[in-house]
């Protein structure tokens, strides 16, 4: 019985040290995250000063928004969750010349005034859906727009600086989220070990 | 880690939302529902709480970023959320600096070391 208690106590000590390390790391990352956010605000304020008071506000947000960042997560055996961000690369401006002319490929049906033949009727919806499919494939998904463009074509350098700050904040936030879940997993493990130790000690007292 | 991945949602003041949207987290889905909420002076606590709960209920959101002063308004809802996903991160705001002693996660971690645990 005594050996078991010593083992659980050693495990608890180990978990406590691990917990403290994780807490320290989390606080450090949070400090970095917060200072990056503050730098980002400062850059936004500078951009606002350069562009005008009403030029950098919620009113300029685009009417269409496509996320450029996604978070992937993976649950680990220990109860932790690993987060990872993935950024969609935007097409460089001028990389592909804009296509002029009809975007639909393939044959187009000429409209004629021919009287409708009742035998042709069932083919119509099939052809229509075929054409629709072709146009969907060719058109594809709309390309996401750089959010900087919401605020104009020629934006000040400070707004670009703000964007790069917040891009780093987003990456770091995934790391902080992962650290938070790791900390909580260690906490649960510690609580389990504490409970185990208590049970062992009460069992010992009863004997 | 396969699949499309999840979104990052933001509940914050105008500059916080603007910054994160510049970073590329913004989305307006097919129902024109955004994954962010710009909290202004006249935004009610009920609206904030409902938005937060709707973000929790959405299965396409992986992380929720929230200004700490807004988190303080709906602290009960944040404390009640115990799942790992979506992860809730409290961040500072322009007028309210970050206070670690108010953070839900750090308070939960601190709660580990109450006298009750060392009896």
PDB file of C-alpha atoms in Angstrom:
ATOM      1  CA  UNK A   1       0.000   0.000   0.000  1.00  0.00           C
ATOM      2  CA  UNK A   2       2.825   2.426   0.963  1.00  0.00           C
ATOM      3  CA  UNK A   3       4.557   1.847  -2.349  1.00  0.00           C
ATOM      4  CA  UNK A   4       1.384   2.734  -4.217  1.00  0.00           C
ATOM      5  CA  UNK A   5       0.977   5.999  -2.293  1.00  0.00           C
ATOM      6  CA  UNK A   6       4.626   6.919  -3.006  1.00  0.00           C
ATOM      7  CA  UNK A   7       4.104   6.168  -6.697  1.00  0.00           C
ATOM      8  CA  UNK A   8       0.976   8.323  -6.896  1.00  0.00           C
ATOM      9  CA  UNK A   9       2.735  11.119  -4.973  1.00  0.00           C
ATOM     10  CA  UNK A  10       5.667  11.030  -7.370  1.00  0.00           C
ATOM     11  CA  UNK A  11       3.283  11.114 -10.321  1.00  0.00           C
ATOM     12  CA  UNK A  12       1.502  14.073  -8.738  1.00  0.00           C
ATOM     13  CA  UNK A  13       4.803  15.933  -8.304  1.00  0.00           C
ATOM     14  CA  UNK A  14       5.646  15.273 -11.929  1.00  0.00           C
ATOM     15  CA  UNK A  15       2.230  16.494 -13.064  1.00  0.00           C
ATOM     16  CA  UNK A  16       2.524  19.611 -10.929  1.00  0.00           C
ATOM     17  CA  UNK A  17       5.868  20.516 -12.494  1.00  0.00           C
ATOM     18  CA  UNK A  18       4.407  19.874 -15.935  1.00  0.00           C
ATOM     19  CA  UNK A  19       1.392  22.026 -15.066  1.00  0.00           C
ATOM     20  CA  UNK A  20       3.618  24.901 -13.913  1.00  0.00           C
ATOM     21  CA  UNK A  21       5.715  24.713 -17.100  1.00  0.00           C
ATOM     22  CA  UNK A  22       2.590  24.775 -19.240  1.00  0.00           C
ATOM     23  CA  UNK A  23       1.169  27.688 -17.273  1.00  0.00           C
ATOM     24  CA  UNK A  24       4.388  29.639 -17.716  1.00  0.00           C
ATOM     25  CA  UNK A  25       4.430  28.921 -21.451  1.00  0.00           C
ATOM     26  CA  UNK A  26       0.777  29.923 -21.781  1.00  0.00           C
ATOM     27  CA  UNK A  27       1.365  33.219 -19.979  1.00  0.00           C
ATOM     28  CA  UNK A  28       4.389  33.912 -22.166  1.00  0.00           C
ATOM     29  CA  UNK A  29       2.457  33.221 -25.393  1.00  0.00           C
ATOM     30  CA  UNK A  30      -0.477  35.302 -24.176  1.00  0.00           C
ATOM     31  CA  UNK A  31       1.865  38.194 -23.479  1.00  0.00           C
ATOM     32  CA  UNK A  32       3.241  37.971 -27.032  1.00  0.00           C
ATOM     33  CA  UNK A  33      -0.292  37.667 -28.436  1.00  0.00           C
ATOM     34  CA  UNK A  34      -1.476  40.724 -26.513  1.00  0.00           C
ATOM     35  CA  UNK A  35       1.478  42.872 -27.540  1.00  0.00           C
ATOM     36  CA  UNK A  36       0.979  41.885 -31.200  1.00  0.00           C
ATOM     37  CA  UNK A  37      -2.694  42.850 -30.973  1.00  0.00           C
ATOM     38  CA  UNK A  38      -1.699  46.185 -29.447  1.00  0.00           C
ATOM     39  CA  UNK A  39       0.781  46.808 -32.274  1.00  0.00           C
ATOM     40  CA  UNK A  40      -1.998  45.963 -34.729  1.00  0.00           C
ATOM     41  CA  UNK A  41      -4.354  48.527 -33.173  1.00  0.00           C
ATOM     42  CA  UNK A  42      -1.633  51.137 -33.262  1.00  0.00           C
ATOM     43  CA  UNK A  43      -1.110  50.471 -36.965  1.00  0.00           C
ATOM     44  CA  UNK A  44      -4.887  50.683 -37.586  1.00  0.00           C
ATOM     45  CA  UNK A  45      -4.971  54.023 -35.752  1.00  0.00           C
ATOM     46  CA  UNK A  46      -2.090  55.312 -37.879  1.00  0.00           C
ATOM     47  CA  UNK A  47      -3.926  54.192 -41.025  1.00  0.00           C
ATOM     48  CA  UNK A  48      -7.070  55.950 -39.804  1.00  0.00           C
ATOM     49  CA  UNK A  49      -5.084  59.126 -39.212  1.00  0.00           C
ATOM     50  CA  UNK A  50      -3.694  58.933 -42.745  1.00  0.00           C
ATOM     51  CA  UNK A  51      -6.928  57.967 -44.505  1.00  0.00           C
ATOM     52  CA  UNK A  52      -9.509  59.838 -42.490  1.00  0.00           C
ATOM     53  CA  UNK A  53     -11.619  59.056 -39.475  1.00  0.00           C
ATOM     54  CA  UNK A  54     -14.402  57.190 -41.273  1.00  0.00           C
ATOM     55  CA  UNK A  55     -12.170  55.359 -43.728  1.00  0.00           C
ATOM     56  CA  UNK A  56     -11.215  52.448 -41.485  1.00  0.00           C
ATOM     57  CA  UNK A  57     -14.382  51.214 -39.850  1.00  0.00           C
ATOM     58  CA  UNK A  58     -16.955  48.455 -39.989  1.00  0.00           C
ATOM     59  CA  UNK A  59     -18.712  50.349 -42.790  1.00  0.00           C
ATOM     60  CA  UNK A  60     -15.958  49.357 -45.213  1.00  0.00           C
ATOM     61  CA  UNK A  61     -16.252  45.601 -44.646  1.00  0.00           C
ATOM     62  CA  UNK A  62     -16.910  43.730 -47.855  1.00  0.00           C
ATOM     63  CA  UNK A  63     -20.392  42.491 -48.701  1.00  0.00           C
ATOM     64  CA  UNK A  64     -18.893  39.122 -49.601  1.00  0.00           C
ATOM     65  CA  UNK A  65     -16.447  37.442 -47.250  1.00  0.00           C
ATOM     66  CA  UNK A  66     -14.526  34.266 -47.843  1.00  0.00           C
ATOM     67  CA  UNK A  67     -12.307  33.062 -44.999  1.00  0.00           C
ATOM     68  CA  UNK A  68      -8.626  32.941 -45.876  1.00  0.00           C
ATOM     69  CA  UNK A  69      -7.676  31.068 -42.707  1.00  0.00           C
ATOM     70  CA  UNK A  70      -8.975  27.782 -41.412  1.00  0.00           C
ATOM     71  CA  UNK A  71      -8.142  25.992 -38.178  1.00  0.00           C
ATOM     72  CA  UNK A  72      -7.520  22.269 -38.213  1.00  0.00           C
ATOM     73  CA  UNK A  73      -7.734  20.384 -34.968  1.00  0.00           C
ATOM     74  CA  UNK A  74      -6.805  16.913 -33.848  1.00  0.00           C
ATOM     75  CA  UNK A  75      -7.763  15.319 -30.554  1.00  0.00           C
ATOM     76  CA  UNK A  76      -4.862  13.520 -28.903  1.00  0.00           C
ATOM     77  CA  UNK A  77      -5.079  10.510 -26.607  1.00  0.00           C
ATOM     78  CA  UNK A  78      -4.155  12.574 -23.566  1.00  0.00           C
ATOM     79  CA  UNK A  79      -7.287  14.682 -23.952  1.00  0.00           C
ATOM     80  CA  UNK A  80      -5.406  17.581 -25.504  1.00  0.00           C
ATOM     81  CA  UNK A  81      -6.409  19.126 -28.806  1.00  0.00           C
ATOM     82  CA  UNK A  82      -3.769  20.218 -31.303  1.00  0.00           C
ATOM     83  CA  UNK A  83      -4.720  23.262 -33.379  1.00  0.00           C
ATOM     84  CA  UNK A  84      -3.076  24.271 -36.630  1.00  0.00           C
ATOM     85  CA  UNK A  85      -3.928  27.165 -38.932  1.00  0.00           C
ATOM     86  CA  UNK A  86      -3.947  26.925 -42.668  1.00  0.00           C
ATOM     87  CA  UNK A  87      -3.910  30.012 -44.861  1.00  0.00           C
ATOM     88  CA  UNK A  88      -5.331  30.098 -48.343  1.00  0.00           C
ATOM     89  CA  UNK A  89      -2.873  31.769 -50.694  1.00  0.00           C
ATOM     90  CA  UNK A  90      -4.298  34.603 -52.724  1.00  0.00           C
ATOM     91  CA  UNK A  91      -3.530  34.826 -56.423  1.00  0.00           C
ATOM     92  CA  UNK A  92      -0.889  37.490 -57.031  1.00  0.00           C
ATOM     93  CA  UNK A  93      -2.348  40.558 -58.729  1.00  0.00           C
ATOM     94  CA  UNK A  94      -1.747  40.401 -62.444  1.00  0.00           C
ATOM     95  CA  UNK A  95      -0.654  36.792 -62.256  1.00  0.00           C
ATOM     96  CA  UNK A  96      -3.366  35.655 -64.579  1.00  0.00           C
ATOM     97  CA  UNK A  97      -4.729  38.057 -67.143  1.00  0.00           C
ATOM     98  CA  UNK A  98      -8.429  38.608 -66.999  1.00  0.00           C
ATOM     99  CA  UNK A  99     -10.226  36.610 -69.638  1.00  0.00           C
ATOM    100  CA  UNK A 100     -12.360  38.523 -72.022  1.00  0.00           C
ATOM    101  CA  UNK A 101     -15.249  36.928 -73.822  1.00  0.00           C
ATOM    102  CA  UNK A 102     -17.801  34.291 -72.982  1.00  0.00           C
ATOM    103  CA  UNK A 103     -16.769  32.118 -70.025  1.00  0.00           C
ATOM    104  CA  UNK A 104     -18.893  29.136 -71.009  1.00  0.00           C
ATOM    105  CA  UNK A 105     -17.171  26.506 -73.013  1.00  0.00           C
ATOM    106  CA  UNK A 106     -18.700  23.957 -75.333  1.00  0.00           C
ATOM    107  CA  UNK A 107     -21.579  24.162 -77.694  1.00  0.00           C
ATOM    108  CA  UNK A 108     -24.315  26.655 -77.248  1.00  0.00           C
ATOM    109  CA  UNK A 109     -27.733  26.027 -78.555  1.00  0.00           C
ATOM    110  CA  UNK A 110     -29.042  28.539 -81.013  1.00  0.00           C
ATOM    111  CA  UNK A 111     -32.526  29.771 -80.330  1.00  0.00           C
ATOM    112  CA  UNK A 112     -34.822  28.995 -83.202  1.00  0.00           C
ATOM    113  CA  UNK A 113     -38.444  29.592 -83.798  1.00  0.00           C
ATOM    114  CA  UNK A 114     -39.001  25.987 -84.773  1.00  0.00           C
ATOM    115  CA  UNK A 115     -42.305  24.643 -83.463  1.00  0.00           C
ATOM    116  CA  UNK A 116     -41.797  22.390 -80.486  1.00  0.00           C
ATOM    117  CA  UNK A 117     -41.726  18.713 -81.186  1.00  0.00           C
ATOM    118  CA  UNK A 118     -43.416  16.748 -78.400  1.00  0.00           C
ATOM    119  CA  UNK A 119     -40.840  13.931 -78.742  1.00  0.00           C
ATOM    120  CA  UNK A 120     -37.980  16.297 -77.860  1.00  0.00           C
ATOM    121  CA  UNK A 121     -39.527  17.419 -74.546  1.00  0.00           C
ATOM    122  CA  UNK A 122     -37.818  14.958 -72.147  1.00  0.00           C
ATOM    123  CA  UNK A 123     -34.339  15.886 -73.448  1.00  0.00           C
ATOM    124  CA  UNK A 124     -34.662  19.551 -72.497  1.00  0.00           C
ATOM    125  CA  UNK A 125     -34.088  19.383 -68.705  1.00  0.00           C
ATOM    126  CA  UNK A 126     -31.161  17.012 -69.170  1.00  0.00           C
ATOM    127  CA  UNK A 127     -29.392  19.364 -71.568  1.00  0.00           C
ATOM    128  CA  UNK A 128     -30.074  22.322 -69.331  1.00  0.00           C
ATOM    129  CA  UNK A 129     -28.518  20.604 -66.310  1.00  0.00           C
ATOM    130  CA  UNK A 130     -25.530  19.584 -68.445  1.00  0.00           C
ATOM    131  CA  UNK A 131     -24.924  23.189 -69.456  1.00  0.00           C
ATOM    132  CA  UNK A 132     -25.310  24.282 -65.829  1.00  0.00           C
ATOM    133  CA  UNK A 133     -22.718  21.735 -64.724  1.00  0.00           C
ATOM    134  CA  UNK A 134     -20.240  22.893 -67.343  1.00  0.00           C
ATOM    135  CA  UNK A 135     -20.616  26.520 -66.318  1.00  0.00           C
ATOM    136  CA  UNK A 136     -20.182  25.605 -62.635  1.00  0.00           C
ATOM    137  CA  UNK A 137     -16.970  23.759 -63.316  1.00  0.00           C
ATOM    138  CA  UNK A 138     -15.583  26.481 -65.515  1.00  0.00           C
ATOM    139  CA  UNK A 139     -16.612  29.312 -63.256  1.00  0.00           C
ATOM    140  CA  UNK A 140     -15.519  27.348 -60.176  1.00  0.00           C
ATOM    141  CA  UNK A 141     -15.564  28.947 -56.742  1.00  0.00           C
ATOM    142  CA  UNK A 142     -15.231  32.705 -56.527  1.00  0.00           C
ATOM    143  CA  UNK A 143     -11.688  33.752 -55.720  1.00  0.00           C
ATOM    144  CA  UNK A 144     -11.397  35.205 -52.193  1.00  0.00           C
ATOM    145  CA  UNK A 145     -10.508  38.861 -52.115  1.00  0.00           C
ATOM    146  CA  UNK A 146      -7.743  40.389 -50.028  1.00  0.00           C
ATOM    147  CA  UNK A 147      -9.537  42.218 -47.155  1.00  0.00           C
ATOM    148  CA  UNK A 148      -7.120  45.153 -47.639  1.00  0.00           C
ATOM    149  CA  UNK A 149      -9.035  45.982 -50.830  1.00  0.00           C
ATOM    150  CA  UNK A 150     -12.141  46.843 -48.779  1.00  0.00           C
ATOM    151  CA  UNK A 151     -10.333  49.963 -47.687  1.00  0.00           C
ATOM    152  CA  UNK A 152      -9.195  51.061 -51.127  1.00  0.00           C
ATOM    153  CA  UNK A 153      -6.732  50.208 -53.852  1.00  0.00           C
ATOM    154  CA  UNK A 154      -3.865  52.302 -52.513  1.00  0.00           C
ATOM    155  CA  UNK A 155      -3.868  51.773 -48.772  1.00  0.00           C
ATOM    156  CA  UNK A 156      -1.195  53.195 -46.465  1.00  0.00           C
ATOM    157  CA  UNK A 157       1.697  51.035 -45.353  1.00  0.00           C
ATOM    158  CA  UNK A 158       0.402  51.133 -41.774  1.00  0.00           C
ATOM    159  CA  UNK A 159      -2.739  49.220 -42.765  1.00  0.00           C
ATOM    160  CA  UNK A 160      -0.573  46.543 -44.395  1.00  0.00           C
ATOM    161  CA  UNK A 161       1.466  46.467 -41.195  1.00  0.00           C
ATOM    162  CA  UNK A 162      -1.758  45.990 -39.188  1.00  0.00           C
ATOM    163  CA  UNK A 163      -2.734  43.124 -41.485  1.00  0.00           C
ATOM    164  CA  UNK A 164       0.599  41.373 -41.028  1.00  0.00           C
ATOM    165  CA  UNK A 165       0.368  41.847 -37.233  1.00  0.00           C
ATOM    166  CA  UNK A 166      -3.080  40.284 -37.109  1.00  0.00           C
ATOM    167  CA  UNK A 167      -1.977  37.430 -39.386  1.00  0.00           C
ATOM    168  CA  UNK A 168       0.666  36.595 -36.793  1.00  0.00           C
ATOM    169  CA  UNK A 169      -1.922  36.954 -34.005  1.00  0.00           C
ATOM    170  CA  UNK A 170      -4.148  34.413 -35.767  1.00  0.00           C
ATOM    171  CA  UNK A 171      -1.307  31.895 -36.002  1.00  0.00           C
ATOM    172  CA  UNK A 172      -0.410  32.466 -32.381  1.00  0.00           C
ATOM    173  CA  UNK A 173      -4.024  32.156 -31.240  1.00  0.00           C
ATOM    174  CA  UNK A 174      -4.087  28.565 -32.523  1.00  0.00           C
ATOM    175  CA  UNK A 175      -0.996  27.865 -30.412  1.00  0.00           C
ATOM    176  CA  UNK A 176      -2.576  29.508 -27.355  1.00  0.00           C
ATOM    177  CA  UNK A 177      -5.783  27.510 -27.851  1.00  0.00           C
ATOM    178  CA  UNK A 178      -3.748  24.292 -27.983  1.00  0.00           C
ATOM    179  CA  UNK A 179      -1.844  25.293 -24.835  1.00  0.00           C
ATOM    180  CA  UNK A 180      -5.109  26.002 -23.037  1.00  0.00           C
ATOM    181  CA  UNK A 181      -6.458  22.551 -23.805  1.00  0.00           C
ATOM    182  CA  UNK A 182      -3.133  20.976 -22.776  1.00  0.00           C
ATOM    183  CA  UNK A 183      -3.273  22.836 -19.466  1.00  0.00           C
ATOM    184  CA  UNK A 184      -6.824  21.685 -18.851  1.00  0.00           C
ATOM    185  CA  UNK A 185      -5.886  18.077 -19.705  1.00  0.00           C
ATOM    186  CA  UNK A 186      -3.027  18.178 -17.167  1.00  0.00           C
ATOM    187  CA  UNK A 187      -5.426  19.664 -14.607  1.00  0.00           C
ATOM    188  CA  UNK A 188      -7.879  16.795 -15.129  1.00  0.00           C
ATOM    189  CA  UNK A 189      -5.035  14.289 -14.811  1.00  0.00           C
ATOM    190  CA  UNK A 190      -3.893  15.928 -11.570  1.00  0.00           C
ATOM    191  CA  UNK A 191      -7.404  15.839 -10.152  1.00  0.00           C
ATOM    192  CA  UNK A 192      -7.646  12.148 -11.020  1.00  0.00           C
ATOM    193  CA  UNK A 193      -4.316  11.407  -9.330  1.00  0.00           C
ATOM    194  CA  UNK A 194      -5.284  13.451  -6.249  1.00  0.00           C
ATOM    195  CA  UNK A 195      -8.515  11.494  -5.960  1.00  0.00           C
ATOM    196  CA  UNK A 196      -6.578   8.240  -6.296  1.00  0.00           C
ATOM    197  CA  UNK A 197      -4.167   9.314  -3.574  1.00  0.00           C
ATOM    198  CA  UNK A 198      -7.021  10.285  -1.251  1.00  0.00           C
ATOM    199  CA  UNK A 199      -8.690   6.912  -1.777  1.00  0.00           C
ATOM    200  CA  UNK A 200      -5.418   5.102  -1.056  1.00  0.00           C
ATOM    201  CA  UNK A 201      -4.861   7.128   2.108  1.00  0.00           C
ATOM    202  CA  UNK A 202      -8.393   6.583   3.429  1.00  0.00           C
ATOM    203  CA  UNK A 203      -8.048   2.871   2.706  1.00  0.00           C
ATOM    204  CA  UNK A 204      -4.799   2.845   4.677  1.00  0.00           C
ATOM    205  CA  UNK A 205      -6.400   4.636   7.654  1.00  0.00           C
ATOM    206  CA  UNK A 206      -9.263   2.135   7.743  1.00  0.00           C
ATOM    207  CA  UNK A 207      -6.785  -0.750   7.908  1.00  0.00           C
TER     208      UNK A 207
ATOM    209  CA  UNK B   1      -6.731  16.932 -39.720  1.00  0.00           C
ATOM    210  CA  UNK B   2      -8.361  16.342 -43.053  1.00  0.00           C
ATOM    211  CA  UNK B   3     -11.247  18.386 -44.382  1.00  0.00           C
ATOM    212  CA  UNK B   4     -11.948  22.027 -44.834  1.00  0.00           C
ATOM    213  CA  UNK B   5     -11.019  23.054 -41.323  1.00  0.00           C
ATOM    214  CA  UNK B   6     -12.903  25.286 -38.948  1.00  0.00           C
ATOM    215  CA  UNK B   7     -13.324  29.022 -38.670  1.00  0.00           C
ATOM    216  CA  UNK B   8     -12.105  31.555 -36.139  1.00  0.00           C
ATOM    217  CA  UNK B   9     -14.955  33.657 -34.728  1.00  0.00           C
ATOM    218  CA  UNK B  10     -14.512  37.095 -33.177  1.00  0.00           C
ATOM    219  CA  UNK B  11     -16.620  39.035 -30.688  1.00  0.00           C
ATOM    220  CA  UNK B  12     -15.014  42.384 -30.106  1.00  0.00           C
ATOM    221  CA  UNK B  13     -14.915  46.124 -30.504  1.00  0.00           C
ATOM    222  CA  UNK B  14     -14.635  47.672 -33.942  1.00  0.00           C
ATOM    223  CA  UNK B  15     -10.829  47.787 -34.127  1.00  0.00           C
ATOM    224  CA  UNK B  16     -10.407  44.224 -32.882  1.00  0.00           C
ATOM    225  CA  UNK B  17     -12.877  42.916 -35.467  1.00  0.00           C
ATOM    226  CA  UNK B  18     -11.330  45.067 -38.217  1.00  0.00           C
ATOM    227  CA  UNK B  19      -7.879  43.709 -37.392  1.00  0.00           C
ATOM    228  CA  UNK B  20      -8.927  40.071 -37.412  1.00  0.00           C
ATOM    229  CA  UNK B  21     -10.989  40.509 -40.569  1.00  0.00           C
ATOM    230  CA  UNK B  22      -7.936  42.093 -42.218  1.00  0.00           C
ATOM    231  CA  UNK B  23      -6.109  38.957 -41.153  1.00  0.00           C
ATOM    232  CA  UNK B  24      -8.641  36.958 -43.176  1.00  0.00           C
ATOM    233  CA  UNK B  25     -10.860  35.227 -40.629  1.00  0.00           C
ATOM    234  CA  UNK B  26     -14.151  36.759 -41.785  1.00  0.00           C
ATOM    235  CA  UNK B  27     -16.892  34.735 -43.382  1.00  0.00           C
ATOM    236  CA  UNK B  28     -20.436  35.436 -44.475  1.00  0.00           C
ATOM    237  CA  UNK B  29     -22.058  32.075 -45.034  1.00  0.00           C
ATOM    238  CA  UNK B  30     -24.857  31.152 -47.404  1.00  0.00           C
ATOM    239  CA  UNK B  31     -27.429  32.511 -44.960  1.00  0.00           C
ATOM    240  CA  UNK B  32     -25.397  35.765 -44.759  1.00  0.00           C
ATOM    241  CA  UNK B  33     -24.552  34.935 -41.146  1.00  0.00           C
ATOM    242  CA  UNK B  34     -21.191  36.394 -40.117  1.00  0.00           C
ATOM    243  CA  UNK B  35     -18.666  34.698 -37.852  1.00  0.00           C
ATOM    244  CA  UNK B  36     -18.006  37.953 -36.009  1.00  0.00           C
ATOM    245  CA  UNK B  37     -19.845  40.503 -33.915  1.00  0.00           C
ATOM    246  CA  UNK B  38     -18.824  44.131 -33.678  1.00  0.00           C
ATOM    247  CA  UNK B  39     -19.809  45.211 -30.180  1.00  0.00           C
ATOM    248  CA  UNK B  40     -20.753  48.863 -29.979  1.00  0.00           C
ATOM    249  CA  UNK B  41     -21.999  50.999 -27.120  1.00  0.00           C
ATOM    250  CA  UNK B  42     -25.621  50.163 -27.845  1.00  0.00           C
ATOM    251  CA  UNK B  43     -25.120  46.397 -28.268  1.00  0.00           C
ATOM    252  CA  UNK B  44     -27.133  44.610 -25.598  1.00  0.00           C
ATOM    253  CA  UNK B  45     -25.733  41.888 -23.359  1.00  0.00           C
ATOM    254  CA  UNK B  46     -28.511  39.582 -24.565  1.00  0.00           C
ATOM    255  CA  UNK B  47     -27.351  40.012 -28.141  1.00  0.00           C
ATOM    256  CA  UNK B  48     -23.749  39.284 -27.163  1.00  0.00           C
ATOM    257  CA  UNK B  49     -24.778  36.189 -25.207  1.00  0.00           C
ATOM    258  CA  UNK B  50     -26.982  34.902 -27.996  1.00  0.00           C
ATOM    259  CA  UNK B  51     -24.206  35.393 -30.535  1.00  0.00           C
ATOM    260  CA  UNK B  52     -21.702  33.638 -28.273  1.00  0.00           C
ATOM    261  CA  UNK B  53     -24.086  30.702 -27.795  1.00  0.00           C
ATOM    262  CA  UNK B  54     -24.783  30.535 -31.514  1.00  0.00           C
ATOM    263  CA  UNK B  55     -21.023  30.379 -32.159  1.00  0.00           C
ATOM    264  CA  UNK B  56     -20.736  27.549 -29.614  1.00  0.00           C
ATOM    265  CA  UNK B  57     -23.526  25.679 -31.358  1.00  0.00           C
ATOM    266  CA  UNK B  58     -21.997  26.051 -34.832  1.00  0.00           C
ATOM    267  CA  UNK B  59     -19.892  23.060 -35.750  1.00  0.00           C
ATOM    268  CA  UNK B  60     -17.759  25.026 -38.221  1.00  0.00           C
ATOM    269  CA  UNK B  61     -16.135  27.213 -35.567  1.00  0.00           C
ATOM    270  CA  UNK B  62     -12.906  26.067 -33.912  1.00  0.00           C
ATOM    271  CA  UNK B  63     -11.770  29.110 -31.930  1.00  0.00           C
ATOM    272  CA  UNK B  64     -13.729  32.039 -30.501  1.00  0.00           C
ATOM    273  CA  UNK B  65     -11.762  35.207 -29.757  1.00  0.00           C
ATOM    274  CA  UNK B  66     -13.470  37.593 -27.391  1.00  0.00           C
ATOM    275  CA  UNK B  67     -12.413  40.879 -25.816  1.00  0.00           C
ATOM    276  CA  UNK B  68     -12.029  40.385 -22.079  1.00  0.00           C
ATOM    277  CA  UNK B  69     -14.374  43.239 -21.127  1.00  0.00           C
ATOM    278  CA  UNK B  70     -17.092  41.635 -23.268  1.00  0.00           C
ATOM    279  CA  UNK B  71     -16.303  38.229 -21.766  1.00  0.00           C
ATOM    280  CA  UNK B  72     -16.888  39.818 -18.338  1.00  0.00           C
ATOM    281  CA  UNK B  73     -20.457  40.688 -19.405  1.00  0.00           C
ATOM    282  CA  UNK B  74     -21.267  37.066 -20.223  1.00  0.00           C
ATOM    283  CA  UNK B  75     -18.912  35.389 -17.735  1.00  0.00           C
ATOM    284  CA  UNK B  76     -21.506  32.802 -16.690  1.00  0.00           C
ATOM    285  CA  UNK B  77     -21.879  31.594 -20.293  1.00  0.00           C
ATOM    286  CA  UNK B  78     -18.103  31.358 -20.747  1.00  0.00           C
ATOM    287  CA  UNK B  79     -17.601  29.524 -17.451  1.00  0.00           C
ATOM    288  CA  UNK B  80     -20.332  27.062 -18.407  1.00  0.00           C
ATOM    289  CA  UNK B  81     -18.487  26.119 -21.607  1.00  0.00           C
ATOM    290  CA  UNK B  82     -16.244  23.183 -20.680  1.00  0.00           C
ATOM    291  CA  UNK B  83     -15.554  21.610 -24.085  1.00  0.00           C
ATOM    292  CA  UNK B  84     -12.208  21.965 -25.825  1.00  0.00           C
ATOM    293  CA  UNK B  85     -13.828  22.869 -29.139  1.00  0.00           C
ATOM    294  CA  UNK B  86     -14.508  25.651 -29.797  1.00  0.00           C
ATOM    295  CA  UNK B  87     -11.669  27.014 -27.686  1.00  0.00           C
ATOM    296  CA  UNK B  88     -12.448  30.410 -26.150  1.00  0.00           C
ATOM    297  CA  UNK B  89      -9.586  32.902 -26.012  1.00  0.00           C
ATOM    298  CA  UNK B  90      -9.859  36.121 -24.073  1.00  0.00           C
ATOM    299  CA  UNK B  91      -7.942  39.017 -25.569  1.00  0.00           C
ATOM    300  CA  UNK B  92      -7.431  42.610 -24.435  1.00  0.00           C
ATOM    301  CA  UNK B  93      -9.310  45.545 -25.874  1.00  0.00           C
ATOM    302  CA  UNK B  94      -8.137  49.071 -26.604  1.00  0.00           C
ATOM    303  CA  UNK B  95      -9.689  50.543 -23.497  1.00  0.00           C
ATOM    304  CA  UNK B  96      -9.362  47.590 -21.149  1.00  0.00           C
ATOM    305  CA  UNK B  97      -5.972  45.931 -20.656  1.00  0.00           C
ATOM    306  CA  UNK B  98      -5.803  42.173 -20.275  1.00  0.00           C
ATOM    307  CA  UNK B  99      -6.120  40.937 -16.700  1.00  0.00           C
ATOM    308  CA  UNK B 100      -5.006  37.319 -16.235  1.00  0.00           C
ATOM    309  CA  UNK B 101      -6.897  37.037 -12.948  1.00  0.00           C
ATOM    310  CA  UNK B 102     -10.193  37.427 -14.854  1.00  0.00           C
ATOM    311  CA  UNK B 103      -9.415  34.860 -17.550  1.00  0.00           C
ATOM    312  CA  UNK B 104     -11.728  31.822 -17.329  1.00  0.00           C
ATOM    313  CA  UNK B 105      -8.997  29.294 -18.132  1.00  0.00           C
ATOM    314  CA  UNK B 106      -6.437  30.767 -15.754  1.00  0.00           C
ATOM    315  CA  UNK B 107      -9.029  31.029 -12.993  1.00  0.00           C
ATOM    316  CA  UNK B 108      -9.911  27.373 -13.556  1.00  0.00           C
ATOM    317  CA  UNK B 109      -6.215  26.518 -13.390  1.00  0.00           C
ATOM    318  CA  UNK B 110      -5.797  28.541 -10.210  1.00  0.00           C
ATOM    319  CA  UNK B 111      -8.791  26.758  -8.698  1.00  0.00           C
ATOM    320  CA  UNK B 112      -6.582  23.677  -8.684  1.00  0.00           C
ATOM    321  CA  UNK B 113      -4.664  25.040  -5.758  1.00  0.00           C
ATOM    322  CA  UNK B 114      -7.457  25.794  -3.350  1.00  0.00           C
ATOM    323  CA  UNK B 115      -7.147  24.654   0.257  1.00  0.00           C
ATOM    324  CA  UNK B 116      -9.823  22.069  -0.496  1.00  0.00           C
ATOM    325  CA  UNK B 117      -7.428  20.192  -2.809  1.00  0.00           C
ATOM    326  CA  UNK B 118      -4.674  19.892  -0.245  1.00  0.00           C
ATOM    327  CA  UNK B 119      -6.687  18.603   2.661  1.00  0.00           C
TER     328      UNK B 119
END
